[in-house]
Coordinates of N, CA and C in Angstrom, one line a residue:
X1 N 95.4 103.2 72.1 CA 96.5 104.2 72.1 C 97.2 104.2 70.8
X2 N 97.4 105.4 70.2 CA 98.1 105.5 68.9 C 99.5 105.1 69.0
X3 N 100.1 104.6 67.9 CA 101.6 104.2 68.0 C 102.4 105.5 68.3
X4 N 103.6 105.2 69.0 CA 104.4 106.4 69.3 C 104.9 107.0 68.1
X5 N 105.1 108.3 68.1 CA 105.7 109.1 67.0 C 107.1 109.4 67.4
X6 N 108.0 109.5 66.4 CA 109.4 109.8 66.6 C 109.6 111.2 67.3
X7 N 110.5 111.2 68.2 CA 110.8 112.5 68.9 C 111.4 113.5 67.9
X8 N 110.9 114.7 68.0 CA 111.4 115.8 67.1 C 112.6 116.5 67.8
X9 N 113.6 116.8 67.0 CA 114.8 117.5 67.5 C 114.9 118.8 66.7
X10 N 115.5 119.8 67.3 CA 115.6 121.2 66.6 C 116.6 121.2 65.5
X11 N 117.7 120.4 65.5 CA 118.7 120.4 64.5 C 119.1 119.0 64.2
X12 N 119.7 118.7 63.0 CA 120.3 117.4 62.8 C 121.4 117.0 63.8
X13 N 122.2 118.0 64.2 CA 123.3 117.7 65.1 C 122.7 117.3 66.5
X14 N 121.6 117.9 66.9 CA 121.0 117.5 68.1 C 120.5 116.1 68.0
X15 N 119.9 115.7 66.8 CA 119.4 114.4 66.6 C 120.4 113.3 66.7
X16 N 121.7 113.7 66.4 CA 122.7 112.7 66.5 C 123.7 112.9 67.7
X17 N 123.1 113.6 68.7 CA 124.0 114.1 69.8 C 124.4 112.9 70.7
X18 N 123.8 111.7 70.5 CA 124.3 110.5 71.3 C 125.7 110.1 70.9
X19 N 126.3 110.7 69.8 CA 127.6 110.4 69.5 C 128.6 111.3 70.2
X20 N 128.2 112.4 70.8 CA 129.1 113.3 71.5 C 129.5 112.7 72.8
X21 N 130.8 112.8 73.1 CA 131.3 112.1 74.3 C 130.9 112.8 75.6
X22 N 130.6 114.1 75.6 CA 130.4 114.8 76.9 C 129.2 115.7 76.9
X23 N 128.7 116.1 75.8 CA 127.6 117.1 75.8 C 126.3 116.5 76.4
X24 N 125.5 117.3 77.1 CA 124.2 116.8 77.5 C 123.4 116.6 76.3
X25 N 122.5 115.6 76.4 CA 121.8 115.1 75.2 C 120.3 115.1 75.5
X26 N 119.6 115.4 74.4 CA 118.1 115.3 74.5 C 117.6 113.9 74.6
X27 N 118.6 112.9 74.4 CA 118.2 111.5 74.5 C 118.1 111.1 76.0
X28 N 118.6 111.9 76.9 CA 118.6 111.5 78.3 C 117.2 111.1 78.8
X29 N 116.2 111.9 78.7 CA 114.9 111.5 79.2 C 114.3 110.3 78.4
X30 N 114.6 110.2 77.1 CA 114.1 109.1 76.3 C 114.8 107.8 76.8
X31 N 116.1 107.9 77.2 CA 116.8 106.7 77.7 C 116.2 106.3 79.0
X32 N 116.0 107.3 79.9 CA 115.4 106.9 81.2 C 114.1 106.3 81.1
X33 N 113.2 106.7 80.2 CA 111.9 106.1 80.1 C 112.0 104.6 79.6
X34 N 112.9 104.3 78.6 CA 113.0 103.0 78.2 C 113.6 102.1 79.2
X35 N 114.6 102.6 79.9 CA 115.3 101.8 81.0 C 114.3 101.5 82.1
X36 N 113.4 102.4 82.5 CA 112.4 102.2 83.5 C 111.4 101.2 83.0
X37 N 111.0 101.3 81.7 CA 110.0 100.3 81.2 C 110.6 98.9 81.2
X38 N 111.9 98.8 80.7 CA 112.5 97.5 80.6 C 112.7 96.8 81.9
X39 N 113.1 97.5 83.0 CA 113.3 96.9 84.3 C 111.9 96.5 84.9
X40 N 110.9 97.3 84.6 CA 109.6 97.0 85.2 C 109.0 95.7 84.5
X41 N 109.5 95.5 83.3 CA 109.0 94.3 82.5 C 109.9 93.0 82.8
X42 N 110.9 93.2 83.7 CA 111.7 92.1 84.1 C 113.0 91.8 83.3
X43 N 113.4 92.8 82.5 CA 114.6 92.7 81.8 C 115.8 93.0 82.8
X44 N 116.9 92.3 82.5 CA 118.1 92.4 83.4 C 118.7 93.8 83.3
X45 N 118.7 94.5 84.4 CA 119.1 95.9 84.4 C 120.6 96.0 84.1
X46 N 121.4 95.2 84.8 CA 122.9 95.3 84.7 C 123.4 95.2 83.3
X47 N 122.8 94.3 82.5 CA 123.3 94.1 81.1 C 122.6 94.9 80.1
X48 N 121.7 95.8 80.4 CA 121.1 96.7 79.4 C 122.2 97.3 78.5
X49 N 122.0 97.4 77.2 CA 123.0 97.9 76.3 C 122.5 99.0 75.4
X50 N 123.2 100.1 75.3 CA 122.8 101.1 74.3 C 123.7 101.1 73.1
X51 N 123.1 101.1 71.9 CA 123.8 101.0 70.7 C 123.4 102.1 69.8
X52 N 124.3 103.0 69.4 CA 124.0 104.1 68.5 C 123.8 103.6 67.1
X53 N 122.9 104.1 66.3 CA 122.7 103.8 64.9 C 123.7 104.6 64.1
X54 N 124.5 103.9 63.3 CA 125.5 104.5 62.5 C 125.0 104.7 61.1
X55 N 125.1 106.0 60.6 CA 124.6 106.3 59.3 C 125.3 105.5 58.2
X56 N 126.6 105.3 58.3 CA 127.3 104.6 57.2 C 127.3 103.1 57.3
X57 N 127.1 102.6 58.5 CA 127.2 101.1 58.7 C 125.9 100.4 58.8
X58 N 124.9 101.0 59.3 CA 123.7 100.3 59.7 C 122.5 100.4 58.7
X59 N 122.6 101.3 57.7 CA 121.4 101.6 56.9 C 121.4 100.8 55.6
X60 N 120.2 100.5 55.0 CA 120.1 100.0 53.7 C 119.7 101.1 52.7
X61 N 119.6 100.8 51.4 CA 119.3 101.9 50.4 C 118.0 102.6 50.7
X62 N 117.1 102.1 51.5 CA 115.9 102.8 51.8 C 116.0 103.6 53.0
X63 N 117.2 103.8 53.6 CA 117.5 104.6 54.7 C 116.8 104.0 56.0
X64 N 116.7 102.7 56.0 CA 116.2 102.0 57.2 C 117.4 101.2 57.7
X65 N 117.4 100.9 59.0 CA 118.4 100.0 59.5 C 118.2 98.6 58.8
X66 N 119.3 98.1 58.3 CA 119.2 96.9 57.5 C 118.9 95.7 58.4
X67 N 118.2 94.7 57.8 CA 117.8 93.6 58.6 C 118.9 92.8 59.2
X68 N 120.1 92.6 58.6 CA 121.1 91.9 59.2 C 121.8 92.6 60.4
X69 N 121.5 93.9 60.6 CA 122.0 94.6 61.7 C 121.4 94.1 63.0
X70 N 120.2 93.7 63.0 CA 119.5 93.4 64.3 C 120.1 92.2 65.0
X71 N 120.5 91.1 64.3 CA 121.2 90.0 65.0 C 122.5 90.5 65.7
X72 N 123.1 91.4 65.0 CA 124.4 92.0 65.5 C 124.1 92.8 66.8
X73 N 123.0 93.6 66.8 CA 122.6 94.3 68.0 C 122.3 93.4 69.1
X74 N 121.5 92.3 68.8 CA 121.1 91.4 69.8 C 122.3 90.6 70.4
X75 N 123.3 90.3 69.5 CA 124.5 89.6 70.0 C 125.3 90.5 71.0
X76 N 125.3 91.8 70.7 CA 126.0 92.7 71.6 C 125.4 92.7 73.0
X77 N 124.0 92.7 73.0 CA 123.3 92.6 74.3 C 123.5 91.2 75.0
X78 N 123.6 90.2 74.2 CA 123.8 88.8 74.7 C 125.2 88.7 75.4
X79 N 126.2 89.3 74.7 CA 127.5 89.3 75.2 C 127.6 90.1 76.6
X80 N 126.9 91.2 76.7 CA 126.8 91.9 77.9 C 126.2 91.0 79.0
X81 N 125.2 90.3 78.7 CA 124.6 89.4 79.7 C 125.6 88.3 80.1
X82 N 126.3 87.7 79.1 CA 127.4 86.7 79.4 C 128.4 87.3 80.4
X83 N 128.8 88.6 80.1 CA 129.8 89.2 81.0 C 129.3 89.4 82.4
X84 N 128.0 89.5 82.6 CA 127.4 89.7 83.9 C 127.6 88.5 84.8
X85 N 127.9 87.3 84.1 CA 128.1 86.1 84.8 C 129.4 86.1 85.6
X86 N 130.3 87.0 85.3 CA 131.6 87.1 85.9 C 131.5 87.3 87.4
X87 N 130.4 87.9 87.9 CA 130.3 88.1 89.3 C 130.2 86.8 90.1
X88 N 129.8 85.8 89.4 CA 129.6 84.4 90.0 C 130.8 83.6 89.6
X89 N 131.2 83.7 88.4 CA 132.3 82.8 87.9 C 133.7 83.1 88.3
X90 N 133.9 84.4 88.7 CA 135.2 84.8 89.1 C 136.3 84.6 88.0
X91 N 137.4 83.9 88.4 CA 138.5 83.7 87.4 C 138.0 82.9 86.2
X92 N 137.0 82.0 86.4 CA 136.6 81.2 85.3 C 135.9 82.0 84.2
X93 N 135.6 83.3 84.5 CA 135.0 84.1 83.4 C 135.9 84.4 82.3
X94 N 137.2 84.5 82.6 CA 138.2 84.8 81.6 C 138.3 83.6 80.6
X95 N 138.2 82.4 81.2 CA 138.3 81.2 80.3 C 137.0 81.2 79.4
X96 N 135.9 81.5 79.9 CA 134.7 81.6 79.2 C 134.8 82.5 78.0
X97 N 135.4 83.7 78.2 CA 135.6 84.6 77.1 C 136.5 84.1 76.0
X98 N 137.4 83.2 76.4 CA 138.4 82.7 75.4 C 138.0 81.4 74.8
X99 N 136.8 80.9 75.1 CA 136.3 79.7 74.6 C 137.0 78.5 75.2
X100 N 137.3 78.6 76.5 CA 137.9 77.5 77.2 C 137.0 77.1 78.4
X101 N 137.1 75.8 78.8 CA 136.3 75.3 79.9 C 134.9 75.2 79.5
X102 N 134.0 76.0 80.2 CA 132.6 75.9 79.9 C 132.1 77.4 79.7
X103 N 131.2 77.5 78.7 CA 130.7 78.8 78.4 C 129.4 78.8 77.6
X104 N 128.7 79.9 77.6 CA 127.4 80.0 76.9 C 127.6 80.2 75.4
X105 N 126.7 79.4 74.6 CA 126.7 79.5 73.2 C 125.3 79.7 72.7
X106 N 125.0 80.7 71.9 CA 123.6 80.8 71.4 C 123.3 79.7 70.4
X107 N 122.3 78.9 70.8 CA 122.0 77.7 70.0 C 121.0 78.0 68.9
X108 N 120.0 78.8 69.2 CA 119.0 79.1 68.1 C 118.1 80.2 68.6
X109 N 117.5 80.9 67.6 CA 116.6 82.0 67.9 C 115.7 82.3 66.7
X110 N 114.6 83.0 67.0 CA 113.7 83.5 66.0 C 113.7 85.1 66.2
X111 N 113.7 85.8 65.1 CA 113.8 87.2 65.1 C 112.5 87.8 64.5
X112 N 111.8 88.7 65.3 CA 110.6 89.4 64.8 C 110.9 90.9 64.7
X113 N 110.9 91.4 63.4 CA 111.1 92.8 63.2 C 109.8 93.5 63.3
X114 N 109.7 94.4 64.3 CA 108.4 95.0 64.6 C 108.1 96.3 63.8
X115 N 109.1 97.1 63.6 CA 109.0 98.4 62.9 C 110.3 98.9 62.5
X116 N 110.4 99.7 61.4 CA 111.7 100.2 61.0 C 112.4 101.1 62.0
X117 N 113.7 101.0 62.1 CA 114.5 102.0 62.8 C 115.3 102.8 61.8
X118 N 115.5 104.0 62.0 CA 116.2 104.9 61.1 C 117.2 105.8 61.8
X119 N 118.3 106.2 61.1 CA 119.2 107.2 61.6 C 118.6 108.6 61.5
X120 N 118.8 109.4 62.5 CA 119.6 109.2 63.7 C 118.7 108.6 64.8
X121 N 119.3 107.8 65.6 CA 118.6 107.1 66.7 C 119.6 106.3 67.5
X122 N 119.3 106.0 68.7 CA 120.0 105.0 69.5 C 119.1 103.9 70.0
X123 N 119.6 102.7 70.2 CA 118.7 101.6 70.6 C 119.1 101.1 71.9
X124 N 118.2 100.6 72.7 CA 118.4 99.9 73.9 C 118.1 98.4 73.7
X125 N 119.1 97.5 74.1 CA 118.9 96.1 74.0 C 118.8 95.5 75.4
X126 N 117.8 94.7 75.7 CA 117.6 94.1 77.0 C 117.3 92.6 76.9
X127 N 117.8 91.9 77.9 CA 117.5 90.4 77.9 C 116.7 90.1 79.1
X128 N 115.7 89.2 78.9 CA 114.8 88.7 80.0 C 114.8 87.2 79.9
X129 N 115.5 86.6 80.9 CA 115.5 85.1 81.0 C 114.3 84.5 81.6
X130 N 113.6 83.7 80.9 CA 112.3 83.2 81.3 C 112.3 81.8 81.8
X131 N 113.4 81.0 81.5 CA 113.4 79.6 82.0 C 114.9 79.1 82.0
X132 N 115.2 78.3 82.9 CA 116.6 77.8 83.0 C 116.5 76.3 83.2
X133 N 117.4 75.5 82.6 CA 117.6 74.1 82.8 C 119.0 73.9 83.2
X134 N 119.4 72.7 83.6 CA 120.8 72.5 84.0 C 121.8 72.8 83.0
X135 N 121.5 72.8 81.7 CA 122.5 73.0 80.7 C 122.2 74.2 79.7
X136 N 121.1 74.9 80.0 CA 120.7 76.0 79.1 C 119.7 76.9 79.7
X137 N 119.5 78.0 79.1 CA 118.4 78.9 79.5 C 117.7 79.5 78.3
X138 N 116.5 80.0 78.5 CA 115.7 80.6 77.4 C 115.5 82.1 77.6
X139 N 115.6 82.9 76.6 CA 115.6 84.3 76.8 C 114.9 85.0 75.7
X140 N 114.4 86.2 76.0 CA 113.8 87.1 75.1 C 114.8 88.3 75.0
X141 N 115.3 88.7 73.8 CA 116.1 89.8 73.6 C 115.3 90.9 72.9
X142 N 115.1 92.0 73.5 CA 114.2 93.0 73.0 C 115.1 94.3 72.6
X143 N 114.7 94.9 71.5 CA 115.5 96.1 71.0 C 114.5 97.3 70.9
X144 N 114.7 98.3 71.7 CA 113.8 99.5 71.7 C 114.5 100.6 70.9
X145 N 113.7 101.4 70.3 CA 114.2 102.7 69.7 C 114.0 103.8 70.7
X146 N 115.0 104.6 71.0 CA 114.8 105.7 71.9 C 113.9 106.8 71.3
X147 N 114.1 107.1 70.0 CA 113.3 108.2 69.4 C 111.8 107.8 69.3
X148 N 111.6 106.5 69.0 CA 110.2 106.1 68.8 C 109.6 105.6 70.1
X149 N 110.4 105.4 71.1 CA 109.9 104.9 72.4 C 109.1 103.6 72.2
X150 N 109.6 102.7 71.4 CA 108.9 101.5 71.0 C 109.8 100.4 70.7
X151 N 109.3 99.2 70.7 CA 110.1 98.0 70.4 C 110.2 98.0 68.8
X152 N 111.4 97.8 68.3 CA 111.6 97.7 66.9 C 112.0 96.3 66.5
X153 N 112.5 95.4 67.4 CA 112.8 94.0 67.1 C 112.8 93.2 68.4
X154 N 112.5 91.9 68.2 CA 112.5 91.0 69.4 C 113.0 89.7 68.9
X155 N 113.9 89.1 69.7 CA 114.5 87.8 69.4 C 114.1 86.9 70.6
X156 N 113.7 85.7 70.2 CA 113.4 84.6 71.3 C 114.3 83.4 71.0
X157 N 115.0 83.0 71.9 CA 115.9 81.9 71.7 C 116.4 81.2 72.9
X158 N 117.4 80.4 72.8 CA 118.0 79.7 73.9 C 119.5 79.6 73.8
X159 N 120.2 79.6 75.0 CA 121.6 79.5 75.1 C 122.0 78.3 75.8
X160 N 123.0 77.5 75.3 CA 123.4 76.3 75.8 C 124.8 76.5 76.5
X161 N 125.0 76.0 77.6 CA 126.4 76.0 78.2 C 127.1 74.8 77.7
X162 N 128.2 75.1 77.0 CA 129.0 74.1 76.3 C 130.3 73.8 77.0
X163 N 130.6 72.5 77.0 CA 131.9 72.1 77.4 C 132.8 72.2 76.2
X164 N 133.7 73.2 76.1 CA 134.4 73.5 74.9 C 135.4 72.4 74.6
X165 N 135.8 71.6 75.6 CA 136.7 70.5 75.4 C 136.0 69.3 74.7
X166 N 134.8 69.0 75.1 CA 134.1 67.8 74.6 C 133.2 68.2 73.4
X167 N 132.8 69.5 73.4 CA 131.8 70.0 72.4 C 130.4 69.6 72.7
X168 N 130.1 69.2 73.9 CA 128.8 68.8 74.3 C 128.2 69.7 75.4
X169 N 126.9 69.8 75.5 CA 126.3 70.6 76.6 C 126.8 70.2 78.0
X170 N 127.0 71.1 78.9 CA 127.5 70.9 80.2 C 126.4 71.1 81.2
X171 N 126.1 70.1 82.1 CA 125.2 70.3 83.2 C 125.9 71.1 84.3
X172 N 125.4 72.3 84.5 CA 126.1 73.2 85.4 C 126.1 72.7 86.8
X173 N 125.0 72.1 87.2 CA 124.8 71.6 88.6 C 125.8 70.5 88.8
X174 N 126.0 69.6 87.9 CA 127.0 68.5 88.0 C 128.4 68.9 87.9
X175 N 128.7 70.1 87.3 CA 130.1 70.5 87.1 C 130.7 71.1 88.3
X176 N 130.0 71.2 89.4 CA 130.5 71.8 90.6 C 130.7 73.3 90.6
X177 N 131.4 73.8 91.5 CA 131.6 75.3 91.6 C 132.7 75.8 90.7
X178 N 132.5 77.0 90.1 CA 131.4 77.9 90.4 C 130.2 77.8 89.5
X179 N 130.2 76.7 88.7 CA 129.1 76.6 87.8 C 127.7 76.3 88.4
X180 N 127.7 75.5 89.5 CA 126.5 75.3 90.2 C 125.9 76.6 90.8
X181 N 126.8 77.4 91.3 CA 126.4 78.7 91.8 C 125.9 79.6 90.7
X182 N 126.4 79.5 89.5 CA 125.9 80.3 88.3 C 124.5 79.8 88.0
X183 N 124.3 78.5 88.0 CA 122.9 78.0 87.7 C 121.9 78.5 88.8
X184 N 122.3 78.5 90.0 CA 121.5 79.0 91.1 C 121.2 80.5 90.9
X185 N 122.2 81.3 90.5 CA 122.0 82.7 90.2 C 121.0 82.9 89.1
X186 N 121.1 82.2 88.0 CA 120.2 82.3 86.9 C 118.8 81.9 87.3
X187 N 118.7 80.9 88.2 CA 117.4 80.6 88.7 C 116.7 81.7 89.4
X188 N 117.5 82.5 90.2 CA 117.0 83.6 90.9 C 116.6 84.7 89.9
X189 N 117.4 84.9 88.9 CA 117.1 85.9 87.8 C 115.7 85.5 87.2
X190 N 115.6 84.2 86.9 CA 114.3 83.8 86.2 C 113.1 84.1 87.1
X191 N 113.2 83.7 88.4 CA 112.1 83.9 89.3 C 111.7 85.4 89.4
X192 N 112.7 86.2 89.5 CA 112.4 87.7 89.6 C 111.9 88.2 88.3
X193 N 112.5 87.8 87.2 CA 112.1 88.3 85.9 C 110.6 87.9 85.6
X194 N 110.3 86.7 85.9 CA 108.9 86.2 85.6 C 107.9 86.9 86.5
X195 N 108.3 87.2 87.8 CA 107.4 87.9 88.7 C 107.1 89.3 88.2
X196 N 108.2 90.0 87.8 CA 108.0 91.4 87.3 C 107.2 91.4 86.0
X197 N 107.4 90.4 85.1 CA 106.7 90.4 83.8 C 105.2 90.1 84.0
X198 N 104.9 89.2 85.0 CA 103.5 88.8 85.2 C 102.8 90.0 85.8
X199 N 103.5 90.8 86.7 CA 102.9 92.0 87.3 C 102.6 93.0 86.2
X200 N 103.6 93.1 85.2 CA 103.4 94.1 84.1 C 102.2 93.7 83.3
X201 N 102.1 92.4 82.9 CA 101.1 92.0 82.0 C 99.7 92.2 82.7
X202 N 99.6 91.9 84.0 CA 98.4 92.1 84.8 C 97.9 93.6 84.8
X203 N 98.9 94.5 84.9 CA 98.6 95.9 84.9 C 98.4 96.5 83.5
X204 N 98.9 95.8 82.5 CA 98.8 96.3 81.1 C 98.3 95.2 80.2
X205 N 97.0 94.8 80.3 CA 96.5 93.7 79.5 C 96.5 94.1 78.0
X206 N 96.9 93.1 77.2 CA 96.9 93.4 75.8 C 95.5 93.4 75.2
X207 N 95.2 94.4 74.3 CA 93.9 94.5 73.7 C 93.7 93.3 72.7
X208 N 92.5 92.8 72.7 CA 92.3 91.7 71.7 C 92.1 92.3 70.3
X209 N 92.8 91.6 69.4 CA 92.7 92.0 68.0 C 91.5 91.4 67.3
X210 N 90.9 92.1 66.4 CA 89.8 91.6 65.7 C 90.2 90.5 64.7
X211 N 89.4 89.5 64.6 CA 89.8 88.4 63.6 C 89.3 88.7 62.2
X212 N 90.2 88.6 61.3 CA 89.8 88.8 59.9 C 89.0 87.6 59.3

């Protein structure tokens, strides 16, 4: 299958219509396709994040999205995932956001830039948690271009739950409620995510690349 080609718009204003607060947008069907793809691949639906590319902020001199912008995009998606934990943490979620008590901290990641993204465009950021331990989880953060209908960047890393008072990793199970409940919720997320991703891979096997 040939690589996706950028969606064509009739005018420059239509191409940047994702900035308009109320107008119907040609991006709507593009958004729906990426959201459908992401959820079928096991990405967390509730924390999916759309980020508009800004002409003045995100581009380099070659009119591509600058490399340092991608970690910022991924961080926005990660923060949305953290915010989704509030449904389990309740009042403790406010402490987490202020760096009090126990909270998630990105410990390390690798970033793979797949293809250039350019203005005008909007990006979808999704997180798929693949493994959880008592004090951390491992995630893939993927960034799709709406116009290209393709992945433009992917980060793989892990997040540690830190006790902000001691500065050490916190075992959620041993910390009692609501943290033990959060660990159990993430375990359910991992199980469902891995099931969906395995089904996707089975239905869409990757083609073998020729060896040079």
